[in-house]
Amino acid sequence: MKILADENMPYVEALFADVGEVVRVDGRKLTAEQVIDADVLLVRSVTQVNRQLLALNTQLQFVGSATIGMDHIDQVYLTERNICYTNAPGCNATAVGEYAFIAMLELARRFEQPLKNKTVGIIGAGNTGSALQKCLQAYGVKVLLHDPLLATSDDPRNFVALDELITRCDVISLHVPLTKSGAHPTWYLFDEARLASLRPDCWLLNCCRGEVIDNRALFAIKQLRDDLKLVLDVWEGEPHPMAELVPYVDIATPHIAGYSLEGKARGTFMLYEALMAHLGLTAHKSMDELLPPLWSQQLNPASVPDENALLSLVRLVYDLRDDDLVFRNRFLNHNGFDLMRKNHKHRREFSALRLANHAGSDVDWVLKLGFSGVGL
Ligand SMILES: NC(=O)c1ccc[n+]([C@@H]2O[C@H](COP(=O)([O-])OP(=O)(O)OC[C@H]3O[C@@H](n4cnc5c(N)ncnc54)[C@H](O)[C@@H]3O)[C@@H](O)[C@H]2O)c1
Ligand SMILES: O=C(O)[C@H](O)[C@H](O)COP(=O)(O)O
């Protein structure tokens, strides 16, 4: 069995080598000729899996994408061809939730506006939106949710209309899939009119797909409104972000919000489990065997963190400023965006750090954020 796998997907050999021959490929440049004799295709968000890519292949039986987003997979075509396909829902949700939370703490410090006093609106309350909600609520920040699909499901949470969320929220974080059709399309959800309606001093974060915000309109509005603060991990037209926009973005990264080692390992592992099920085999490997220990696994904090100390604590796990700096220095280089993603040193999630022997303080909320505890 020939397994074609993106070169930037970790742990493929560890999990798939005894299922078949693993061949690594550059997912962005993958051609129909390379796919001709593949039985299994393991991709990331940069590979368009469609009629054109699979034109020469008659034996493909399984496509796995180690991502949450599915906008690069032509699901109708794969169904037509009777090819089994899957993604990895939720694999990097914690990473994205923690990224957005850390980004808010960074803005709070930089602009001297405590996060604790703000109301945060989450648009799209699925896996990544809920992971952010968990962090914010653990820290005691007021959260409003907008998700028209979940609002009409049996989800017990309260949801508000989009316009109400925009009117009431100081911070807005986007967590929707990119869709162009259906009852609630998200393509340019934040167009010129919506951007213009953001509250004074609003912080806008996009960790889902670049095209959910009209980037030209965003650039135009930033010329007029210095009060808006922006965190963009995703960009319209990746891998070529709009160069003029970058200097106006307060935290800018190359689509790596989901790049925790745990998230990446979980993504590959979910595909391993799905392929084994598809082949009728038992998945006997475990994800825990894959992850190395954190450089420092245990910390004995001096006091329960206030917002500044909390930021210092989360920076131990992930210093977002490093990724922002690298992005500004390199995004205009040839192939810069993709190289930053390829060479990204995946961070760890909060759970990799254990807080120990805390002197009788209430650390419950820190644990609820996702840190582990020892002897607390
Ligand atoms: N930056 C990154 O590294 C990164 C990582 C993971 C996911 N993503 C992107 O984020 C998206 C969301 O991920 P997720 O795991 O939360 O997905 P999810 O499917 O768990 O949740 C998405 C939610 O959005 C809701 N939704 C759909 N249309 C909406 C609309 N018009 N308005 C409001 N809500 C709407 C859905 O009902 C769903 O609950 C993915 O599709 C992917 O494109 C980016
Ligand atoms: O949809 C997703 O899961 C994310 O956008 C994911 O982090 C994209 O990363 P990639 O597959 O391009 O490595």
Tab-separated table of C-alpha atoms and ligand atoms in Angstrom:
chain	number	residue	atom	x	y	z
A	1	MET	CA	0.000	0.000	0.000
A	2	LYS	CA	1.437	3.397	-0.970
A	3	ILE	CA	0.808	6.210	1.491
A	4	LEU	CA	1.525	9.701	0.167
A	5	ALA	CA	1.919	12.153	3.048
A	6	ASP	CA	2.616	15.875	3.304
A	7	GLU	CA	6.235	16.499	4.333
A	8	ASN	CA	5.080	18.863	7.088
A	9	MET	CA	2.911	16.352	8.910
A	10	PRO	CA	4.732	15.011	11.991
A	11	TYR	CA	4.662	11.438	13.277
A	12	VAL	CA	3.533	9.848	9.991
A	13	GLU	CA	6.378	7.296	9.949
A	14	ALA	CA	5.833	6.412	13.607
A	15	LEU	CA	2.165	5.703	12.994
A	16	PHE	CA	1.895	4.488	9.396
A	17	ALA	CA	5.206	2.799	8.488
A	18	ASP	CA	3.923	-0.672	9.281
A	19	VAL	CA	0.687	-0.083	7.325
A	20	GLY	CA	2.400	0.693	4.018
A	21	GLU	CA	5.229	2.469	2.211
A	22	VAL	CA	5.259	6.136	3.279
A	23	VAL	CA	6.335	8.682	0.641
A	24	ARG	CA	6.650	12.353	1.629
A	25	VAL	CA	5.546	15.139	-0.735
A	26	ASP	CA	5.365	18.924	-0.858
A	27	GLY	CA	1.622	19.361	-0.349
A	28	ARG	CA	1.453	22.855	-1.846
A	29	LYS	CA	2.941	21.636	-5.169
A	30	LEU	CA	1.456	18.139	-5.372
A	31	THR	CA	0.640	17.038	-8.947
A	32	ALA	CA	-1.646	14.431	-10.509
A	33	GLU	CA	1.463	12.561	-11.709
A	34	GLN	CA	2.760	12.190	-8.150
A	35	VAL	CA	-0.588	10.893	-6.932
A	36	ILE	CA	-1.001	8.359	-9.759
A	37	ASP	CA	-0.324	5.185	-7.740
A	38	ALA	CA	-1.249	6.289	-4.213
A	39	ASP	CA	-3.668	4.195	-2.152
A	40	VAL	CA	-3.766	6.652	0.731
A	41	LEU	CA	-3.330	10.419	0.677
A	42	LEU	CA	-2.566	12.365	3.865
A	43	VAL	CA	-2.778	16.138	3.395
A	44	ARG	CA	-2.863	19.490	5.155
A	45	SER	CA	-4.829	22.617	4.347
A	46	VAL	CA	-2.465	23.625	1.514
A	47	THR	CA	-3.422	20.760	-0.842
A	48	GLN	CA	-6.509	21.101	-3.018
A	49	VAL	CA	-7.867	17.570	-3.260
A	50	ASN	CA	-10.098	17.634	-6.320
A	51	ARG	CA	-10.833	16.150	-9.753
A	52	GLN	CA	-7.674	17.658	-11.213
A	53	LEU	CA	-5.355	16.211	-8.560
A	54	LEU	CA	-6.865	12.741	-8.745
A	55	ALA	CA	-7.341	12.648	-12.534
A	56	LEU	CA	-4.695	9.950	-13.154
A	57	ASN	CA	-5.332	7.827	-10.062
A	58	THR	CA	-7.708	4.857	-10.168
A	59	GLN	CA	-6.750	3.151	-6.889
A	60	LEU	CA	-7.007	5.810	-4.184
A	61	GLN	CA	-9.167	4.542	-1.319
A	62	PHE	CA	-8.563	6.975	1.551
A	63	VAL	CA	-7.940	10.718	1.932
A	64	GLY	CA	-7.125	12.100	5.366
A	65	SER	CA	-6.637	15.792	6.139
A	66	ALA	CA	-4.914	16.498	9.463
A	67	THR	CA	-6.901	19.714	9.797
A	68	ILE	CA	-10.182	21.020	11.066
A	69	GLY	CA	-11.002	23.058	7.944
A	70	MET	CA	-12.285	21.094	4.923
A	71	ASP	CA	-12.504	23.902	2.375
A	72	HIS	CA	-9.581	22.384	0.401
A	73	ILE	CA	-11.314	19.009	-0.039
A	74	ASP	CA	-13.838	18.493	-2.858
A	75	GLN	CA	-16.135	16.282	-0.822
A	76	VAL	CA	-18.747	15.934	-3.578
A	77	TYR	CA	-16.126	14.614	-5.980
A	78	LEU	CA	-14.643	12.159	-3.456
A	79	THR	CA	-18.122	10.815	-2.695
A	80	GLU	CA	-18.768	10.451	-6.437
A	81	ARG	CA	-15.535	8.435	-6.717
A	82	ASN	CA	-16.437	6.392	-3.632
A	83	ILE	CA	-13.193	7.433	-1.917
A	84	CYS	CA	-13.332	7.436	1.883
A	85	TYR	CA	-12.239	10.792	3.355
A	86	THR	CA	-11.884	12.295	6.794
A	87	ASN	CA	-10.494	15.314	8.597
A	88	ALA	CA	-9.420	15.684	12.226
A	89	PRO	CA	-12.143	17.755	13.920
A	90	GLY	CA	-11.027	19.339	17.156
A	91	CYS	CA	-7.398	18.193	16.814
A	92	ASN	CA	-5.939	21.678	17.223
A	93	ALA	CA	-8.865	23.375	18.994
A	94	THR	CA	-6.981	23.820	22.289
A	95	ALA	CA	-4.031	25.339	20.440
A	96	VAL	CA	-6.268	27.889	18.693
A	97	GLY	CA	-8.201	28.715	21.869
A	98	GLU	CA	-4.965	29.249	23.809
A	99	TYR	CA	-3.445	31.290	20.961
A	100	ALA	CA	-6.432	33.684	20.936
A	101	PHE	CA	-6.412	33.948	24.742
A	102	ILE	CA	-2.662	34.649	24.836
A	103	ALA	CA	-3.051	37.219	22.041
A	104	MET	CA	-5.686	39.033	24.104
A	105	LEU	CA	-3.378	39.064	27.150
A	106	GLU	CA	-0.595	40.482	24.950
A	107	LEU	CA	-2.868	43.274	23.662
A	108	ALA	CA	-4.055	43.968	27.203
A	109	ARG	CA	-0.466	44.491	28.368
A	110	ARG	CA	0.563	46.474	25.302
A	111	PHE	CA	-2.375	48.886	25.381
A	112	GLU	CA	-2.823	48.928	29.154
A	113	GLN	CA	-6.441	47.811	28.950
A	114	PRO	CA	-7.033	44.810	31.235
A	115	LEU	CA	-8.704	41.891	29.514
A	116	LYS	CA	-10.670	41.107	32.656
A	117	ASN	CA	-12.861	44.195	32.210
A	118	LYS	CA	-13.812	43.447	28.628
A	119	THR	CA	-16.690	41.609	26.984
A	120	VAL	CA	-15.476	39.130	24.381
A	121	GLY	CA	-17.626	37.976	21.459
A	122	ILE	CA	-16.905	34.600	19.903
A	123	ILE	CA	-18.275	34.066	16.409
A	124	GLY	CA	-18.514	30.340	15.707
A	125	ALA	CA	-18.855	28.371	18.946
A	126	GLY	CA	-17.600	24.974	17.733
A	127	ASN	CA	-14.347	23.334	18.778
A	128	THR	CA	-11.936	26.281	18.565
A	129	GLY	CA	-14.491	28.881	19.722
A	130	SER	CA	-15.385	26.697	22.700
A	131	ALA	CA	-11.705	26.206	23.587
A	132	LEU	CA	-11.339	29.997	23.735
A	133	GLN	CA	-14.570	30.282	25.741
A	134	LYS	CA	-13.113	27.827	28.264
A	135	CYS	CA	-9.981	29.952	28.802
A	136	LEU	CA	-11.912	33.219	29.050
A	137	GLN	CA	-14.496	31.874	31.459
A	138	ALA	CA	-11.817	30.246	33.619
A	139	TYR	CA	-10.261	33.696	33.940
A	140	GLY	CA	-13.646	35.321	34.619
A	141	VAL	CA	-14.062	37.296	31.395
A	142	LYS	CA	-17.605	37.921	30.127
A	143	VAL	CA	-18.279	36.055	26.877
A	144	LEU	CA	-21.049	36.355	24.269
A	145	LEU	CA	-21.491	33.707	21.581
A	146	HIS	CA	-22.884	33.930	18.065
A	147	ASP	CA	-23.509	30.723	16.127
A	148	PRO	CA	-26.758	30.523	14.171
A	149	LEU	CA	-26.356	26.789	13.544
A	150	LEU	CA	-25.781	25.837	17.170
A	151	ALA	CA	-28.444	28.340	18.279
A	152	THR	CA	-31.082	26.150	16.634
A	153	SER	CA	-29.587	22.886	17.923
A	154	ASP	CA	-29.851	21.386	21.405
A	155	ASP	CA	-26.708	23.255	22.547
A	156	PRO	CA	-27.654	24.601	26.000
A	157	ARG	CA	-25.509	27.754	25.781
A	158	ASN	CA	-26.987	31.208	25.141
A	159	PHE	CA	-26.421	32.752	21.738
A	160	VAL	CA	-26.930	36.301	20.496
A	161	ALA	CA	-27.458	37.747	17.023
A	162	LEU	CA	-24.377	38.929	15.139
A	163	ASP	CA	-25.327	42.609	15.198
A	164	GLU	CA	-26.003	42.444	18.933
A	165	LEU	CA	-22.612	40.819	19.526
A	166	ILE	CA	-20.865	43.515	17.504
A	167	THR	CA	-22.685	46.257	19.394
A	168	ARG	CA	-21.925	44.800	22.836
A	169	CYS	CA	-18.401	43.389	22.534
A	170	ASP	CA	-15.033	45.059	23.115
A	171	VAL	CA	-13.204	42.074	21.628
A	172	ILE	CA	-14.353	39.851	18.737
A	173	SER	CA	-12.735	36.548	17.820
A	174	LEU	CA	-13.642	34.643	14.642
A	175	HIS	CA	-13.930	30.836	14.658
A	176	VAL	CA	-16.093	29.891	11.672
A	177	PRO	CA	-15.435	27.583	8.727
A	178	LEU	CA	-15.020	29.269	5.342
A	179	THR	CA	-18.281	28.781	3.431
A	180	LYS	CA	-19.672	30.415	0.318
A	181	SER	CA	-23.126	28.871	0.266
A	182	GLY	CA	-25.826	27.711	2.663
A	183	ALA	CA	-27.970	29.755	5.012
A	184	HIS	CA	-25.009	31.348	6.837
A	185	PRO	CA	-22.070	31.826	4.474
A	186	THR	CA	-18.923	33.218	6.058
A	187	TRP	CA	-17.038	34.480	3.000
A	188	TYR	CA	-16.452	38.192	3.751
A	189	LEU	CA	-18.675	37.930	6.835
A	190	PHE	CA	-16.730	40.984	7.947
A	191	ASP	CA	-17.158	43.211	4.927
A	192	GLU	CA	-16.816	46.979	4.807
A	193	ALA	CA	-20.161	47.619	6.513
A	194	ARG	CA	-19.563	45.183	9.401
A	195	LEU	CA	-16.038	46.433	9.938
A	196	ALA	CA	-17.352	49.991	10.061
A	197	SER	CA	-19.820	49.002	12.769
A	198	LEU	CA	-17.167	47.748	15.242
A	199	ARG	CA	-17.232	49.544	18.577
A	200	PRO	CA	-14.609	52.196	19.347
A	201	ASP	CA	-11.352	50.560	20.584
A	202	CYS	CA	-12.525	47.135	19.452
A	203	TRP	CA	-10.008	44.269	19.199
A	204	LEU	CA	-10.643	41.954	16.236
A	205	LEU	CA	-8.974	38.533	16.043
A	206	ASN	CA	-9.067	36.161	13.086
A	207	CYS	CA	-7.781	32.620	13.657
A	208	CYS	CA	-10.069	30.808	11.198
A	209	ARG	CA	-9.739	31.633	7.479
A	210	GLY	CA	-8.428	34.849	5.934
A	211	GLU	CA	-11.354	35.319	3.565
A	212	VAL	CA	-13.821	35.662	6.450
A	213	ILE	CA	-12.613	39.299	6.551
A	214	ASP	CA	-12.433	41.475	3.451
A	215	ASN	CA	-8.737	42.384	3.863
A	216	ARG	CA	-8.912	45.388	1.508
A	217	ALA	CA	-11.805	46.834	3.478
A	218	LEU	CA	-9.894	46.139	6.693
A	219	PHE	CA	-6.885	48.012	5.355
A	220	ALA	CA	-9.100	50.940	4.326
A	221	ILE	CA	-10.783	51.118	7.712
A	222	LYS	CA	-7.478	50.986	9.585
A	223	GLN	CA	-6.416	54.140	7.729
A	224	LEU	CA	-9.306	55.916	9.405
A	225	ARG	CA	-9.501	54.090	12.739
A	226	ASP	CA	-6.325	53.716	14.721
A	227	ASP	CA	-8.431	52.674	17.701
A	228	LEU	CA	-9.087	49.213	16.197
A	229	LYS	CA	-6.560	46.577	17.265
A	230	LEU	CA	-5.970	43.543	15.075
A	231	VAL	CA	-4.681	40.006	15.544
A	232	LEU	CA	-4.445	38.112	12.256
A	233	ASP	CA	-3.189	34.559	12.052
A	234	VAL	CA	-4.926	33.969	8.719
A	235	TRP	CA	-4.926	36.136	5.628
A	236	GLU	CA	-6.862	36.607	2.465
A	237	GLY	CA	-4.852	35.138	-0.433
A	238	GLU	CA	-2.404	32.971	1.562
A	239	PRO	CA	0.480	32.386	1.121
A	240	HIS	CA	0.687	36.020	-0.020
A	241	PRO	CA	-0.818	38.259	2.670
A	242	MET	CA	-1.635	41.799	1.605
A	243	ALA	CA	1.695	43.495	2.306
A	244	GLU	CA	0.229	46.950	2.994
A	245	LEU	CA	-2.018	45.537	5.702
A	246	VAL	CA	0.716	43.889	7.798
A	247	PRO	CA	2.100	47.067	9.456
A	248	TYR	CA	-1.421	47.871	10.674
A	249	VAL	CA	-1.820	44.510	12.389
A	250	ASP	CA	-0.853	44.406	16.058
A	251	ILE	CA	-0.104	40.687	16.187
A	252	ALA	CA	0.601	38.992	12.850
A	253	THR	CA	1.408	35.294	12.370
A	254	PRO	CA	1.548	32.871	9.406
A	255	HIS	CA	-1.471	30.608	10.040
A	256	ILE	CA	0.096	28.824	12.995
A	257	ALA	CA	-2.548	29.338	15.689
A	258	GLY	CA	-3.231	25.606	15.607
A	259	TYR	CA	0.436	24.613	15.612
A	260	SER	CA	0.919	23.044	18.990
A	261	LEU	CA	2.813	19.803	19.132
A	262	GLU	CA	-0.194	18.233	20.820
A	263	GLY	CA	-2.520	19.522	18.080
A	264	LYS	CA	-0.281	18.256	15.291
A	265	ALA	CA	0.171	14.845	16.928
A	266	ARG	CA	-3.581	14.594	17.552
A	267	GLY	CA	-4.265	15.420	13.878
A	268	THR	CA	-2.000	12.672	12.538
A	269	PHE	CA	-3.199	10.252	15.198
A	270	MET	CA	-6.869	10.801	14.289
A	271	LEU	CA	-6.042	9.954	10.662
A	272	TYR	CA	-4.206	6.833	11.818
A	273	GLU	CA	-7.272	5.712	13.780
A	274	ALA	CA	-9.567	6.472	10.831
A	275	LEU	CA	-7.393	4.577	8.327
A	276	MET	CA	-7.134	1.565	10.615
A	277	ALA	CA	-10.917	1.534	11.002
A	278	HIS	CA	-11.305	1.859	7.219
A	279	LEU	CA	-8.961	-1.120	6.710
A	280	GLY	CA	-10.664	-3.133	9.443
A	281	LEU	CA	-7.436	-3.232	11.500
A	282	THR	CA	-6.880	-2.549	15.205
A	283	ALA	CA	-5.199	0.752	16.116
A	284	HIS	CA	-2.755	-0.395	18.775
A	285	LYS	CA	-0.502	2.671	18.981
A	286	SER	CA	-1.034	5.504	21.449
A	287	MET	CA	-0.629	9.252	21.029
A	288	ASP	CA	1.159	9.716	24.352
A	289	GLU	CA	4.134	7.732	23.049
A	290	LEU	CA	4.703	10.416	20.417
A	291	LEU	CA	5.187	13.566	22.492
A	292	PRO	CA	8.513	14.610	24.030
A	293	PRO	CA	8.514	16.227	27.495
A	294	LEU	CA	8.296	20.023	27.797
A	295	TRP	CA	11.664	21.733	28.486
A	296	SER	CA	10.355	22.557	31.921
A	297	GLN	CA	7.564	20.283	33.005
A	298	GLN	CA	6.828	21.646	36.428
A	299	LEU	CA	6.681	25.128	37.917
A	300	ASN	CA	6.282	26.285	41.489
A	301	PRO	CA	4.600	29.697	41.115
A	302	ALA	CA	5.146	32.300	43.829
A	303	SER	CA	1.583	33.585	43.842
A	304	VAL	CA	-1.703	33.234	42.047
A	305	PRO	CA	-1.196	35.277	38.914
A	306	ASP	CA	-2.742	38.676	38.392
A	307	GLU	CA	-3.072	39.590	34.705
A	308	ASN	CA	0.600	40.546	34.305
A	309	ALA	CA	1.827	37.455	36.113
A	310	LEU	CA	-0.591	35.344	34.101
A	311	LEU	CA	0.928	36.688	30.895
A	312	SER	CA	4.416	35.842	32.199
A	313	LEU	CA	3.167	32.355	32.998
A	314	VAL	CA	1.637	31.739	29.563
A	315	ARG	CA	4.766	33.163	27.912
A	316	LEU	CA	6.681	30.296	29.533
A	317	VAL	CA	4.630	27.969	27.391
A	318	TYR	CA	4.285	30.193	24.322
A	319	ASP	CA	5.772	33.620	23.681
A	320	LEU	CA	3.576	34.803	20.816
A	321	ARG	CA	5.801	37.849	20.269
A	322	ASP	CA	8.465	35.579	18.740
A	323	ASP	CA	6.145	34.377	15.967
A	324	ASP	CA	4.947	37.933	15.353
A	325	LEU	CA	8.529	39.171	14.970
A	326	VAL	CA	9.558	36.370	12.613
A	327	PHE	CA	6.445	37.016	10.503
A	328	ARG	CA	7.192	40.731	10.074
A	329	ASN	CA	10.809	39.992	9.133
A	330	ARG	CA	10.125	37.211	6.672
A	331	PHE	CA	6.674	37.312	5.126
A	332	LEU	CA	7.913	39.188	2.049
A	333	ASN	CA	10.788	36.739	1.409
A	334	HIS	CA	10.460	34.304	-1.484
A	335	ASN	CA	8.240	31.478	-0.232
A	336	GLY	CA	8.424	33.216	3.169
A	337	PHE	CA	4.926	32.397	4.429
A	338	ASP	CA	5.191	28.679	3.705
A	339	LEU	CA	8.763	28.425	5.008
A	340	MET	CA	7.737	29.962	8.325
A	341	ARG	CA	5.001	27.336	8.607
A	342	LYS	CA	7.306	24.515	7.549
A	343	ASN	CA	10.056	25.519	9.981
A	344	HIS	CA	7.735	26.486	12.799
A	345	LYS	CA	8.904	25.164	16.145
A	346	HIS	CA	5.562	23.929	17.380
A	347	ARG	CA	4.769	25.200	20.827
A	348	ARG	CA	3.221	23.177	23.649
A	349	GLU	CA	-0.258	23.584	25.113
A	350	PHE	CA	-0.920	24.840	28.673
A	351	SER	CA	-1.485	21.262	29.845
A	352	ALA	CA	2.200	20.454	29.252
A	353	LEU	CA	3.136	22.629	32.239
A	354	ARG	CA	2.349	21.373	35.748
A	355	LEU	CA	1.912	23.922	38.539
A	356	ALA	CA	3.138	22.530	41.828
A	357	ASN	CA	2.944	23.142	45.560
A	358	HIS	CA	1.052	26.357	45.421
A	359	ALA	CA	0.924	28.036	48.841
A	360	GLY	CA	-2.702	27.635	49.800
A	361	SER	CA	-4.116	29.938	47.124
A	362	ASP	CA	-7.089	29.493	44.883
A	363	VAL	CA	-5.533	28.174	41.693
A	364	ASP	CA	-8.677	26.524	40.492
A	365	TRP	CA	-9.131	29.012	37.671
A	366	VAL	CA	-5.538	28.491	36.477
A	367	LEU	CA	-6.184	24.775	36.283
A	368	LYS	CA	-9.453	25.469	34.454
A	369	LEU	CA	-7.406	27.396	31.889
A	370	GLY	CA	-5.792	24.066	31.058
A	371	PHE	CA	-2.573	23.960	33.098
A	372	SER	CA	-1.935	20.715	34.924
A	373	GLY	CA	-1.601	20.568	38.690
A	374	VAL	CA	0.564	18.560	41.063
A	375	GLY	CA	-0.058	18.436	44.804
A	376	LEU	CA	-2.337	21.477	44.731
B	1	LIG	N1	-5.576	29.245	12.305
B	1	LIG	C1	-5.503	27.950	12.434
B	1	LIG	O1	-4.420	27.408	12.576
B	1	LIG	C2	-6.765	27.130	12.454
B	1	LIG	C3	-6.786	25.965	13.218
B	1	LIG	C4	-7.970	25.244	13.286
B	1	LIG	C5	-9.093	25.659	12.573
B	1	LIG	N2	-9.019	26.759	11.795
B	1	LIG	C6	-10.202	27.220	11.054
B	1	LIG	O2	-11.213	27.531	12.010
B	1	LIG	C7	-12.438	26.985	11.572
B	1	LIG	C8	-13.272	26.638	12.779
B	1	LIG	O3	-12.669	25.550	13.477
B	1	LIG	P1	-13.506	24.742	14.574
B	1	LIG	O4	-12.691	23.610	15.017
B	1	LIG	O5	-13.999	25.668	15.619
B	1	LIG	O6	-14.698	24.214	13.694
B	1	LIG	P2	-16.097	23.687	14.178
B	1	LIG	O7	-16.744	23.081	12.995
B	1	LIG	O8	-15.946	22.867	15.412
B	1	LIG	O9	-16.880	25.024	14.587
B	1	LIG	C9	-17.261	26.007	13.670
B	1	LIG	C10	-18.544	26.634	14.175
B	1	LIG	O10	-18.870	27.727	13.328
B	1	LIG	C11	-20.280	27.761	13.227
B	1	LIG	N3	-20.686	28.572	12.085
B	1	LIG	C12	-20.802	28.206	10.786
B	1	LIG	N4	-21.211	29.263	10.051
B	1	LIG	C13	-21.344	30.310	10.914
B	1	LIG	C14	-21.717	31.668	10.752
B	1	LIG	N5	-22.064	32.196	9.573
B	1	LIG	N6	-21.720	32.460	11.859
B	1	LIG	C15	-21.373	31.963	13.074
B	1	LIG	N7	-21.051	30.672	13.284
B	1	LIG	C16	-21.011	29.861	12.211
B	1	LIG	C17	-20.694	26.305	13.153
B	1	LIG	O11	-22.049	26.128	13.513
B	1	LIG	C18	-19.733	25.661	14.127
B	1	LIG	O12	-20.287	25.530	15.406
B	1	LIG	C19	-12.076	25.769	10.724
B	1	LIG	O13	-13.050	25.509	9.755
B	1	LIG	C20	-10.769	26.182	10.109
B	1	LIG	O14	-11.023	26.781	8.859
B	1	LIG	C21	-7.894	27.510	11.739
B	2	LIG	O1	-8.010	23.897	9.533
B	2	LIG	C1	-7.096	23.692	10.305
B	2	LIG	O2	-7.071	22.706	11.063
B	2	LIG	C2	-5.976	24.671	10.405
B	2	LIG	O3	-6.145	25.726	9.553
B	2	LIG	C3	-4.640	24.024	10.311
B	2	LIG	O4	-3.886	24.454	11.426
B	2	LIG	C4	-3.933	24.351	9.074
B	2	LIG	O5	-2.621	23.906	9.134
B	2	LIG	P1	-1.953	23.121	7.941
B	2	LIG	O6	-2.837	21.961	7.635
B	2	LIG	O7	-1.895	24.028	6.772
B	2	LIG	O8	-0.639	22.735	8.462
